[in-house]
Structure formats: C-alpha cells, structure tokens
mmCIF file of C-alpha atoms in Angstrom:
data_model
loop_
_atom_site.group_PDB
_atom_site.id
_atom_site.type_symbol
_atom_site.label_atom_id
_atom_site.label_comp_id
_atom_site.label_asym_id
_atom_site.label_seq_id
_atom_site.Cartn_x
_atom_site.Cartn_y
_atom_site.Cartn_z
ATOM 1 C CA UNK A 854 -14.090 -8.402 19.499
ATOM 2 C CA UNK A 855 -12.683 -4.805 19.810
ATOM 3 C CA UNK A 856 -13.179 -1.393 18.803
ATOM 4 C CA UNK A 857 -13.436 -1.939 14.954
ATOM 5 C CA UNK A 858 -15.889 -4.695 15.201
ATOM 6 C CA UNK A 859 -17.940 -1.800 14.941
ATOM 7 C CA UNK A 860 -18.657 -0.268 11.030
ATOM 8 C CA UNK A 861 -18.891 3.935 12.399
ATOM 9 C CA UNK A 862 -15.704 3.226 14.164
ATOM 10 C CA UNK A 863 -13.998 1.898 10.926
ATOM 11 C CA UNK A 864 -15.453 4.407 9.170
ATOM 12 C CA UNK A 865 -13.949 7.063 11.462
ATOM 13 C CA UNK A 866 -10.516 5.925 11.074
ATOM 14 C CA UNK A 867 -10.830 5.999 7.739
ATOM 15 C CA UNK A 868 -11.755 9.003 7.369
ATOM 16 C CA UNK A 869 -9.548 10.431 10.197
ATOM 17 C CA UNK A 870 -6.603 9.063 7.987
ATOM 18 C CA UNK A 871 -7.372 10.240 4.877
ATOM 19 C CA UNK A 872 -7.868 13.705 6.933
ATOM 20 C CA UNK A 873 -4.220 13.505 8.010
ATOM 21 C CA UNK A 874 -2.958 12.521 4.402
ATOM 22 C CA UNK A 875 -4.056 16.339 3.075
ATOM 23 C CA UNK A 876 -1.354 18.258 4.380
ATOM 24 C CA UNK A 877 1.318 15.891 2.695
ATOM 25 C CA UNK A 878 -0.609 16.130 -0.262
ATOM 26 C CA UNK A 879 -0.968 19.912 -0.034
ATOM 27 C CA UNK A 880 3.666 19.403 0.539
ATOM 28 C CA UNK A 881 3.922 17.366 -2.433
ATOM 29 C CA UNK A 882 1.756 19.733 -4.359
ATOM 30 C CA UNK A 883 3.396 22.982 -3.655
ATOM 31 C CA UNK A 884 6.725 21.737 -3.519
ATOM 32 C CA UNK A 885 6.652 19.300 -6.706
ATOM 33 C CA UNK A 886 3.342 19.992 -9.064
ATOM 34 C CA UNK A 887 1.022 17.929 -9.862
ATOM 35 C CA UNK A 888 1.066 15.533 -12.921
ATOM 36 C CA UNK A 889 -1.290 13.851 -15.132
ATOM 37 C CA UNK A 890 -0.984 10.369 -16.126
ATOM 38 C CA UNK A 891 -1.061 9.627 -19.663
ATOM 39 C CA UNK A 892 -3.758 7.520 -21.587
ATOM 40 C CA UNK A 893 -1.645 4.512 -21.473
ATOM 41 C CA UNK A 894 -1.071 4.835 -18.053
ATOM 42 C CA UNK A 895 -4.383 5.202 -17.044
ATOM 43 C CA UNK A 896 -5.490 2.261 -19.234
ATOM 44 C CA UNK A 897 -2.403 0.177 -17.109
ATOM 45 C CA UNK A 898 -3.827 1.171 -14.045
ATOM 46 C CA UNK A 899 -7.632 0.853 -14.654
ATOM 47 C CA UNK A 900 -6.634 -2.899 -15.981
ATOM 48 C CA UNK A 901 -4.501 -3.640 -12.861
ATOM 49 C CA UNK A 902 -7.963 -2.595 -10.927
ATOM 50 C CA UNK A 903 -9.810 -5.407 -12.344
ATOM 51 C CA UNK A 904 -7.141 -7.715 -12.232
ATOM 52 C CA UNK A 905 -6.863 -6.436 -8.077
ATOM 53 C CA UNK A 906 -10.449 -7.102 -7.795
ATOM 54 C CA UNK A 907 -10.069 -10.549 -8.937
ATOM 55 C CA UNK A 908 -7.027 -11.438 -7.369
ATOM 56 C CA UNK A 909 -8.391 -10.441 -3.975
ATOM 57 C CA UNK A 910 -12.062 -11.067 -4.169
ATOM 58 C CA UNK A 911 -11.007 -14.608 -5.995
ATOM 59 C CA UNK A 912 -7.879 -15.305 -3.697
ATOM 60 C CA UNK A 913 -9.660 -14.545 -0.229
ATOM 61 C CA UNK A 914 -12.529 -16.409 -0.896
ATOM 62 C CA UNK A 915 -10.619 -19.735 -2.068
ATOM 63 C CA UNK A 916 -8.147 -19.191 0.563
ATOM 64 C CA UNK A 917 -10.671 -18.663 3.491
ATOM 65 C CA UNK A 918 -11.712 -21.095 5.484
ATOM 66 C CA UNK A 919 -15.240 -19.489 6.142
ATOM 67 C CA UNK A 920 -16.398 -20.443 2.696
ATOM 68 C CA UNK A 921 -18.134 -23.812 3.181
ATOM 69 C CA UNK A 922 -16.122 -24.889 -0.163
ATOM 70 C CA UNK A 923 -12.447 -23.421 -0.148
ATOM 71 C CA UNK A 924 -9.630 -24.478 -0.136
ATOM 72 C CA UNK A 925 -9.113 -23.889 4.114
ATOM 73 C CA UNK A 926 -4.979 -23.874 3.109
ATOM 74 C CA UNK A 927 -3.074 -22.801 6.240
ATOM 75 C CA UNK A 928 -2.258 -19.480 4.651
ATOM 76 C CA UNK A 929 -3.166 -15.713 5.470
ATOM 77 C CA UNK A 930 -5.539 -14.499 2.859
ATOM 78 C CA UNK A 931 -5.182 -11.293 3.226
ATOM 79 C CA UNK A 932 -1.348 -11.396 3.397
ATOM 80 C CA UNK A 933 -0.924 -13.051 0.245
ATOM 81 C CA UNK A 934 -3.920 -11.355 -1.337
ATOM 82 C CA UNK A 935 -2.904 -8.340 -0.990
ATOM 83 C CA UNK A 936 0.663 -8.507 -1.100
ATOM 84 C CA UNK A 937 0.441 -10.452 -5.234
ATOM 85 C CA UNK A 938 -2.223 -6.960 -5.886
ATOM 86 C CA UNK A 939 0.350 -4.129 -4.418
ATOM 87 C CA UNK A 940 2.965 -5.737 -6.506
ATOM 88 C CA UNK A 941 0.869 -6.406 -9.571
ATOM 89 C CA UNK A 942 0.226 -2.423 -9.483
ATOM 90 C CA UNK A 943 3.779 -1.975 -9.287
ATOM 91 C CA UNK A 944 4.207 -3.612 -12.416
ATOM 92 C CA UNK A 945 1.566 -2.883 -13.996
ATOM 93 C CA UNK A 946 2.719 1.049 -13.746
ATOM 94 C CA UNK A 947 6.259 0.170 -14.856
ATOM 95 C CA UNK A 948 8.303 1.279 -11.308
ATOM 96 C CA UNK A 949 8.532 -1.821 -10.059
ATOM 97 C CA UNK A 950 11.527 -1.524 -7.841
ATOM 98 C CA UNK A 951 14.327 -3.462 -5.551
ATOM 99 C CA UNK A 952 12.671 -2.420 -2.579
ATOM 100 C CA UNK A 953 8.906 -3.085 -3.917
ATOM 101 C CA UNK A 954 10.181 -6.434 -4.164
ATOM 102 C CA UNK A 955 11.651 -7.404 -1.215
ATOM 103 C CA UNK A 956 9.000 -5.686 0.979
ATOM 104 C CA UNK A 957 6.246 -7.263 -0.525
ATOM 105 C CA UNK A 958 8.070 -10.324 -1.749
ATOM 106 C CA UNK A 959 8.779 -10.949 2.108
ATOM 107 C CA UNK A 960 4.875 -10.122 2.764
ATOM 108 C CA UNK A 961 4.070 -12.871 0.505
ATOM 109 C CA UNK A 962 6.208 -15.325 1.432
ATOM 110 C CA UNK A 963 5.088 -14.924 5.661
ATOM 111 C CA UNK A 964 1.601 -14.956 3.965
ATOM 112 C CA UNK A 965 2.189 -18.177 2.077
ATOM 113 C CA UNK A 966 4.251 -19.814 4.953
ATOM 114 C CA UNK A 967 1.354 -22.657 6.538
ATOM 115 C CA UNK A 968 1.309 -21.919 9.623
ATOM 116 C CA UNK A 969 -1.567 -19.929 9.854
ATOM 117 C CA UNK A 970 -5.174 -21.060 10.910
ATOM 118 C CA UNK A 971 -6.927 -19.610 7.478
ATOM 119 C CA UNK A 972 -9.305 -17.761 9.424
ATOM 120 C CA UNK A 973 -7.193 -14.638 10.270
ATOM 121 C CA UNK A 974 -9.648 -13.352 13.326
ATOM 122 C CA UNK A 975 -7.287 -10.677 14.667
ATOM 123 C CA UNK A 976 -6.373 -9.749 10.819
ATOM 124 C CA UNK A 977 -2.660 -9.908 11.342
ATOM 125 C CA UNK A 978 -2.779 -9.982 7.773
ATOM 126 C CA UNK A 979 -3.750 -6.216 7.587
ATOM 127 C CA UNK A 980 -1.580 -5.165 10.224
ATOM 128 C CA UNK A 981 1.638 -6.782 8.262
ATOM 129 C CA UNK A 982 0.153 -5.247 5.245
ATOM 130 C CA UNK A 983 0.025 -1.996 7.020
ATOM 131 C CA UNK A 984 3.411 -1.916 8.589
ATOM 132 C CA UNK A 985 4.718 -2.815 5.176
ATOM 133 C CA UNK A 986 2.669 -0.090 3.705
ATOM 134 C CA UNK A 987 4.537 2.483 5.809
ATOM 135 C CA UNK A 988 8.343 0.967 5.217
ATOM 136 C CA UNK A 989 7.155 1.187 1.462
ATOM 137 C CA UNK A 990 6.448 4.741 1.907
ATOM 138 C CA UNK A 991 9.655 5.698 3.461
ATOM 139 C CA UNK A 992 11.630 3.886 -0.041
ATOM 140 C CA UNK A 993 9.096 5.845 -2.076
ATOM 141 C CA UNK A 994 9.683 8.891 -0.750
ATOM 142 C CA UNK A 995 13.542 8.561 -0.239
ATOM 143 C CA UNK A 996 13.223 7.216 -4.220
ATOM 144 C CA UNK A 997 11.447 10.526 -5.584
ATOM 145 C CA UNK A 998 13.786 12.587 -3.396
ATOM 146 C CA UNK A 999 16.780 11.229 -4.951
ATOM 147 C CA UNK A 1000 14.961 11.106 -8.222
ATOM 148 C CA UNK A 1001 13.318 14.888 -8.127
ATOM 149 C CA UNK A 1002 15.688 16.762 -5.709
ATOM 150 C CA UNK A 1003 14.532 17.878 -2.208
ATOM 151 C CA UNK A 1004 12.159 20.629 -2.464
ATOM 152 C CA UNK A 1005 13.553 24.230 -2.519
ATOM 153 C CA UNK A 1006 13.925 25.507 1.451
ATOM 154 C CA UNK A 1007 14.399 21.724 2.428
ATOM 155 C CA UNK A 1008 17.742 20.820 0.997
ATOM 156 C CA UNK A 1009 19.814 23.140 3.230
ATOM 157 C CA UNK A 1010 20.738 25.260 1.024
ATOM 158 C CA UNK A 1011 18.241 27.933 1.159
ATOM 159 C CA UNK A 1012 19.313 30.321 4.099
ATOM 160 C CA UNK A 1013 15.676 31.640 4.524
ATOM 161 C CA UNK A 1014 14.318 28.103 5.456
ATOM 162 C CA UNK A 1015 11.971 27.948 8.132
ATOM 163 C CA UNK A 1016 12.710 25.741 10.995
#
C-alpha cells in the first residue's frame, strides 16, 4: 500500500520530475552547447538498450519470486538488475569511471548480498537505485566541471556575476 500503488500518481511524479529537470537542461545548454553523438556512438548506445532490456526484463523475472518458476534467490531484483544495466551503459559509451564503479559496484554487491526476501514489496531496490542515482550525479557533474571548466559568470572570475 501507499500513494504510488496508484498508476496517475506515478505518472504525476514522473512527469513532475522530468518538469524540474528543464531548467538544468536549459543551464547546461546555454552555458555548454549541445552535442551530437556520433554514428558509432549511437549504434553503442542503441545496442546497450537491447542488451538493458534483456538484462532487466530477463534478470527480474528469474530473480523474482512471483514467477511461479524462478529462481526465488534471496536477492533484490531490482538492485542487481539495474545496477549490471547502469554500468553496462557506462561501458558501453566508453566513460566508464572510478566512481561509476564503486557506486554501482557497491549497488550490486547489497543487491546480490542474500538477505533479501526476493519479493522486494516496499522496492528498496529503487530507492537504493535512486539515492545512488543522485551521488552519481554529483561525480558527473563535478567530472564535466573539471573536464569543461565552470561556465563563464560561475567560476568567480567574472565580476558581473549574478548572485
């Protein structure tokens, strides 16, 4: 039970997120460009899509203990699932780094650890997902700022900055 039992209210978040994630895209944008992957990028990524599909469609539903005929291991599904896939796309784009690793290395491992039930009914699984999302982030961003520069007006250096 709880409030995203409920398909609209799922839906809402969703879309309340994605919502919130224009204005840092509009930042990146103005203050960095935009790029445009090459062919053999895209072909890396569209081929890390299938294998993501597999990995979680096949993984979750071997791992799961709802399926009359899985496996019912004592690991989280959706933490190992999903963990292997984020990593895999890392690869797969060629920037795997340190941190990628050890963030979703360590999601993996708490995934694979059996102690869980199999079942997952109050989707920790997500939420350490999630949390891990957002620590990812913060690498990511501190990787492309160290990478790129800070944008002009943000480094300090400009004396008409806004604060």
């Amino acid at each position: 039970m709880g409030p995203l039992q409920s398909s609209w209210v799922f839906l809402a978040i969703v879309a309340l997120i994605g919502v919130a994630c224009l204005p840092i895209n509009n930042f990146y944008n103005r203050h960095y460009g935009t790029l445009r992957p090459s062919i053999g990028q895209q072909a890396r990524a569209a081929a890390a899509v299938g294998v993501a599909i597999v990995v979680v469609v096949g993984g979750s539903t071997l791992l799961r203990s709802r399926a009359g005929w899985s496996l019912d291991l004592p690991v989280n599904a959706n933490a190992v699932t999903l963990s292997l896939v984020i990593l895999l796309s890392y690869a797969a784009g060629r920037v795997l780094k340190a941190h990628h690793l050890i963030i979703w290395g360590t999601v993996l491992v708490a995934g694979a650890i059996p102690l869980w039930d199999g079942a997952d009914p109050s989707s920790i699984g997500l939420a350490i997902v999630g949390v891990a999302m957002m620590v990812n982030g913060v690498f990511d961003h501190l990787l492309f700022i160290r990478t790129f520069g800070a944008p002009a007006g943000l480094d300090g250096q400009d004396d008409n900055a806004r604060a």
